[in-house]
CSV table of C-alpha atoms in Angstrom, one decimal:
chain,number,residue,atom,x,y,z
R,1,MET,CA,79.0,-16.6,192.9
R,2,PHE,CA,79.1,-17.9,189.3
R,3,GLU,CA,77.9,-21.3,190.3
R,4,GLU,CA,75.0,-19.8,192.2
R,5,GLU,CA,74.0,-17.8,189.1
R,6,ILE,CA,74.1,-21.0,187.0
R,7,GLN,CA,71.8,-22.8,189.5
R,8,LEU,CA,69.4,-19.9,189.5
R,9,LYS,CA,69.2,-19.9,185.7
R,10,GLY,CA,68.7,-23.7,185.8
R,11,LYS,CA,65.8,-23.3,188.2
R,12,PHE,CA,64.2,-20.6,186.1
R,13,LEU,CA,64.6,-22.5,182.8
R,14,SER,CA,63.3,-25.8,184.2
R,15,ILE,CA,60.2,-24.2,185.7
R,16,THR,CA,59.6,-22.2,182.4
R,17,ALA,CA,59.9,-25.5,180.4
R,18,ILE,CA,57.2,-27.1,182.6
R,19,ILE,CA,54.8,-24.0,182.2
R,20,VAL,CA,55.3,-23.7,178.5
R,21,GLY,CA,54.9,-27.5,178.0
R,22,LEU,CA,51.6,-27.5,180.0
R,23,LEU,CA,50.3,-24.6,177.9
R,24,PHE,CA,51.2,-26.4,174.7
R,25,ILE,CA,49.4,-29.7,175.7
R,26,SER,CA,46.5,-28.4,177.9
R,27,ASN,CA,43.3,-28.0,175.9
R,28,GLN,CA,41.1,-25.0,176.8
R,29,HIS,CA,37.3,-25.2,176.9
R,30,LEU,CA,37.0,-24.7,173.1
R,31,GLY,CA,38.9,-28.0,172.4
R,32,TYR,CA,42.4,-26.8,171.4
R,33,SER,CA,45.5,-25.6,173.2
R,34,LEU,CA,47.3,-22.3,173.4
R,35,GLY,CA,50.0,-24.0,171.3
R,36,ASP,CA,47.5,-24.4,168.5
R,37,ASP,CA,46.8,-20.7,168.7
R,38,LEU,CA,50.5,-19.8,168.7
R,39,PHE,CA,51.1,-21.9,165.6
R,40,ARG,CA,48.2,-20.5,163.7
R,41,TRP,CA,49.2,-16.9,164.7
R,42,ALA,CA,52.6,-17.7,163.1
R,43,GLY,CA,50.9,-18.9,159.9
R,44,ILE,CA,51.9,-22.6,160.6
R,45,SER,CA,49.4,-25.5,160.7
R,46,PRO,CA,49.5,-27.2,164.1
R,47,TRP,CA,49.2,-30.5,162.2
R,48,THR,CA,51.9,-31.9,159.9
R,49,LYS,CA,49.4,-32.8,157.2
R,50,GLY,CA,47.1,-29.8,157.6
R,51,GLY,CA,43.5,-29.8,158.9
R,52,ASN,CA,43.4,-32.3,161.8
R,53,TYR,CA,45.6,-34.9,160.2
R,54,GLY,CA,49.2,-36.1,160.8
R,55,PHE,CA,51.1,-35.4,163.9
R,56,HIS,CA,50.0,-32.7,166.3
R,57,VAL,CA,53.2,-30.5,166.6
R,58,PRO,CA,52.2,-28.4,169.7
R,59,VAL,CA,51.6,-31.6,171.7
R,60,ILE,CA,54.9,-33.1,170.6
R,61,ALA,CA,56.8,-30.0,171.5
R,62,GLY,CA,54.8,-29.6,174.7
R,63,LEU,CA,55.5,-33.2,175.9
R,64,VAL,CA,59.3,-32.8,175.2
R,65,LEU,CA,59.4,-29.5,177.2
R,66,LEU,CA,57.3,-30.9,180.0
R,67,VAL,CA,59.3,-34.1,180.4
R,68,THR,CA,62.6,-32.1,180.2
R,69,GLY,CA,61.3,-29.6,182.8
R,70,VAL,CA,60.1,-32.3,185.2
R,71,LEU,CA,63.3,-34.2,185.1
R,72,TRP,CA,65.3,-31.0,185.4
R,73,VAL,CA,63.3,-29.7,188.4
R,74,SER,CA,63.5,-33.1,190.1
R,75,ARG,CA,67.3,-33.3,189.7
R,76,ILE,CA,67.7,-29.7,191.2
R,77,TYR,CA,65.3,-30.0,194.1
R,78,ARG,CA,65.5,-33.7,195.1
R,79,PRO,CA,68.2,-33.2,197.7
R,80,LEU,CA,65.8,-30.9,199.6
R,81,TYR,CA,62.5,-32.5,198.6
R,82,PRO,CA,62.9,-36.3,197.9
R,83,LYS,CA,59.2,-36.6,196.7
R,84,ILE,CA,59.5,-33.6,194.3
R,85,MET,CA,58.9,-35.6,191.1
R,86,SER,CA,55.6,-37.2,192.3
R,87,ARG,CA,54.4,-33.8,193.6
R,88,VAL,CA,55.2,-32.0,190.3
R,89,LEU,CA,53.5,-34.8,188.2
R,90,LEU,CA,50.3,-34.5,190.4
R,91,ALA,CA,50.3,-30.8,189.9
R,92,CYS,CA,50.7,-31.2,186.1
R,93,VAL,CA,47.8,-33.6,186.0
R,94,ALA,CA,45.6,-31.3,188.1
R,95,TRP,CA,46.4,-28.3,185.9
R,96,ILE,CA,45.5,-30.3,182.7
R,97,ILE,CA,42.1,-31.2,184.3
R,98,ILE,CA,41.2,-27.8,185.6
R,99,PHE,CA,42.5,-25.7,182.7
R,100,PRO,CA,39.3,-25.9,180.6
R,101,PHE,CA,37.3,-24.4,183.5
R,102,VAL,CA,40.0,-21.8,184.2
R,103,SER,CA,40.1,-20.6,180.5
R,104,GLU,CA,36.3,-20.5,180.3
R,105,SER,CA,35.9,-18.4,183.5
R,106,PHE,CA,38.7,-16.1,182.3
R,107,MET,CA,37.0,-15.4,179.0
R,108,TYR,CA,33.7,-14.5,180.7
R,109,VAL,CA,35.4,-12.1,183.1
R,110,VAL,CA,37.5,-10.4,180.4
R,111,ASN,CA,34.6,-10.0,178.0
R,112,PHE,CA,31.8,-9.4,180.5
R,113,ASN,CA,30.6,-6.1,178.9
R,114,SER,CA,32.1,-6.7,175.4
R,115,SER,CA,30.4,-7.1,172.1
R,116,GLY,CA,31.5,-7.8,168.5
R,117,ILE,CA,33.3,-10.7,166.9
R,118,THR,CA,35.9,-11.0,169.7
R,119,SER,CA,33.2,-11.7,172.3
R,120,VAL,CA,31.9,-14.9,170.6
R,121,ALA,CA,33.6,-18.2,170.0
R,122,TYR,CA,33.0,-21.8,168.7
R,123,SER,CA,33.7,-25.0,170.6
R,124,SER,CA,35.1,-27.5,168.1
R,125,LYS,CA,35.2,-30.4,170.6
R,126,ASP,CA,31.4,-30.2,171.1
R,127,SER,CA,30.4,-29.8,167.4
R,128,ARG,CA,29.6,-32.0,164.5
R,129,CYS,CA,28.2,-31.8,160.9
R,130,ASP,CA,26.6,-34.5,158.7
R,131,TYR,CA,26.4,-33.9,154.9
R,132,HIS,CA,24.3,-35.3,152.1
R,133,THR,CA,23.3,-34.2,148.6
R,134,GLU,CA,19.7,-33.4,147.8
R,135,ASN,CA,18.8,-32.5,144.2
R,136,GLU,CA,21.3,-29.8,143.2
R,137,ALA,CA,22.3,-28.8,146.7
R,138,THR,CA,24.4,-30.2,149.5
R,139,LEU,CA,22.9,-30.0,153.0
R,140,ALA,CA,24.8,-29.9,156.2
R,141,ARG,CA,23.0,-30.7,159.4
R,142,CYS,CA,25.1,-29.3,162.2
R,143,GLN,CA,25.2,-29.3,165.9
R,144,ILE,CA,27.5,-26.3,166.8
R,145,GLN,CA,28.3,-25.0,170.3
R,146,ILE,CA,28.7,-21.3,170.5
R,147,TYR,CA,29.9,-19.1,173.4
R,148,SER,CA,28.9,-15.5,173.8
R,149,TYR,CA,31.2,-14.2,176.5
R,150,GLY,CA,29.7,-10.7,176.5
R,151,THR,CA,26.5,-9.0,175.4
R,152,GLU,CA,26.0,-10.4,171.9
R,153,ARG,CA,22.6,-12.0,171.2
R,154,GLU,CA,23.0,-12.9,167.5
R,155,VAL,CA,25.7,-14.4,165.3
R,156,ALA,CA,25.8,-15.5,161.7
R,157,LEU,CA,27.7,-18.8,161.1
R,158,ARG,CA,28.3,-21.3,158.4
R,159,PRO,CA,30.5,-24.5,157.9
R,160,ILE,CA,33.7,-23.9,155.9
R,161,SER,CA,36.7,-25.9,154.5
R,162,ILE,CA,34.5,-28.8,153.4
R,163,GLU,CA,35.9,-30.6,150.4
R,164,VAL,CA,34.6,-33.9,149.1
R,165,GLY,CA,36.1,-35.7,146.1
R,166,GLY,CA,38.2,-32.7,145.3
R,167,LYS,CA,35.1,-30.5,145.1
R,168,LYS,CA,34.8,-27.5,147.4
R,169,ILE,CA,31.4,-26.8,149.0
R,170,ASP,CA,30.4,-23.2,149.7
R,171,PHE,CA,27.7,-23.1,152.4
R,172,GLN,CA,25.4,-20.2,153.0
R,173,SER,CA,25.5,-18.5,156.5
R,174,LYS,CA,22.5,-18.4,158.9
R,175,VAL,CA,21.8,-15.9,161.7
R,176,VAL,CA,21.2,-17.6,165.0
R,177,THR,CA,20.3,-16.5,168.5
R,178,VAL,CA,22.8,-16.9,171.3
R,179,ARG,CA,22.6,-16.3,175.0
R,180,PRO,CA,24.6,-13.3,176.4
R,181,ARG,CA,27.4,-14.5,178.8
R,182,GLY,CA,26.5,-18.1,178.2
R,183,GLN,CA,26.8,-21.0,175.7
R,184,VAL,CA,24.2,-22.5,173.4
R,185,GLN,CA,24.0,-25.6,171.2
R,186,ILE,CA,22.9,-24.6,167.7
R,187,ASP,CA,21.1,-27.3,165.7
R,188,GLU,CA,20.8,-26.0,162.1
R,189,THR,CA,20.8,-27.2,158.5
R,190,PHE,CA,23.0,-25.2,156.0
R,191,GLU,CA,22.6,-25.3,152.2
R,192,GLY,CA,25.7,-25.4,150.1
R,193,PHE,CA,26.7,-25.5,146.5
R,194,LEU,CA,29.7,-27.0,144.7
R,195,GLU,CA,32.4,-24.8,143.3
R,196,ARG,CA,32.1,-26.8,140.0
R,197,PRO,CA,28.5,-28.2,139.8
R,198,ASP,CA,28.0,-31.7,138.6
R,199,SER,CA,24.4,-33.0,138.5
R,200,SER,CA,25.7,-36.6,138.9
R,201,PHE,CA,27.6,-35.9,142.0
R,202,ARG,CA,26.3,-37.6,145.2
R,203,MET,CA,27.8,-37.6,148.7
R,204,SER,CA,27.1,-38.3,152.3
R,205,GLY,CA,29.1,-38.4,155.4
R,206,GLY,CA,30.1,-36.4,158.5
R,207,THR,CA,32.8,-34.8,160.5
R,208,ASN,CA,33.6,-34.0,164.1
R,209,GLN,CA,35.2,-30.6,164.8
R,210,PRO,CA,34.1,-28.9,161.5
R,211,GLY,CA,35.6,-25.6,160.4
R,212,ILE,CA,33.2,-22.8,161.2
R,213,GLU,CA,33.0,-19.1,160.2
R,214,LEU,CA,31.4,-16.7,162.6
R,215,THR,CA,30.2,-13.2,161.6
R,216,VAL,CA,29.2,-10.3,163.9
R,217,GLY,CA,28.6,-6.8,162.8
R,218,GLY,CA,30.2,-7.4,159.4
R,219,ARG,CA,33.4,-8.8,160.9
R,220,SER,CA,34.2,-12.5,160.5
R,221,LYS,CA,36.6,-15.0,161.9
R,222,GLN,CA,37.2,-18.5,160.8
R,223,MET,CA,37.9,-21.4,163.1
R,224,LYS,CA,39.3,-24.5,161.5
């Protein structure tokens, strides 16, 4: 009886390790994983050097859990199912491929009649900003993909967390039109000013997956 209880716990823990590992490494439609959300919710940067630099901790943790779970499940079930490892690996690959579509559909269903800041989101993987100075201002030309899962038709947005040469740039927000229960690619130019102005300062460059602040009805959320 005690041995059967140990085997049952082993089966539960091995399958749980696979599920948690997949959730940590599978990117949703917005370009990041649930592991990233969990780390940020806990006040911890998903990256060892902050921003998008260094090692991606959720992916490392997810891979460790996934490999451990797959090997563990294979050892438990191989006597009954000799091809269990290949089947589990194929299922994991299939999940990683379809997860972005699953997460997007889920958000539309959950927020179908919703409004407010929780019903809009920003896709980092499909966005980019290019920067350059012009006279006293810094201009950011951005292509930003916004999702409106519910009924919202307008959202204010601006680039954030832009720092060049140790100087922080504060961009003004713009109100843009979005499509209810759909996605739209916003192409806008934002004007920004340095925290400590310097007339001789010049810069140009760009970044993929820029930090963005969204505002709806006076409530804001930042996505870095």
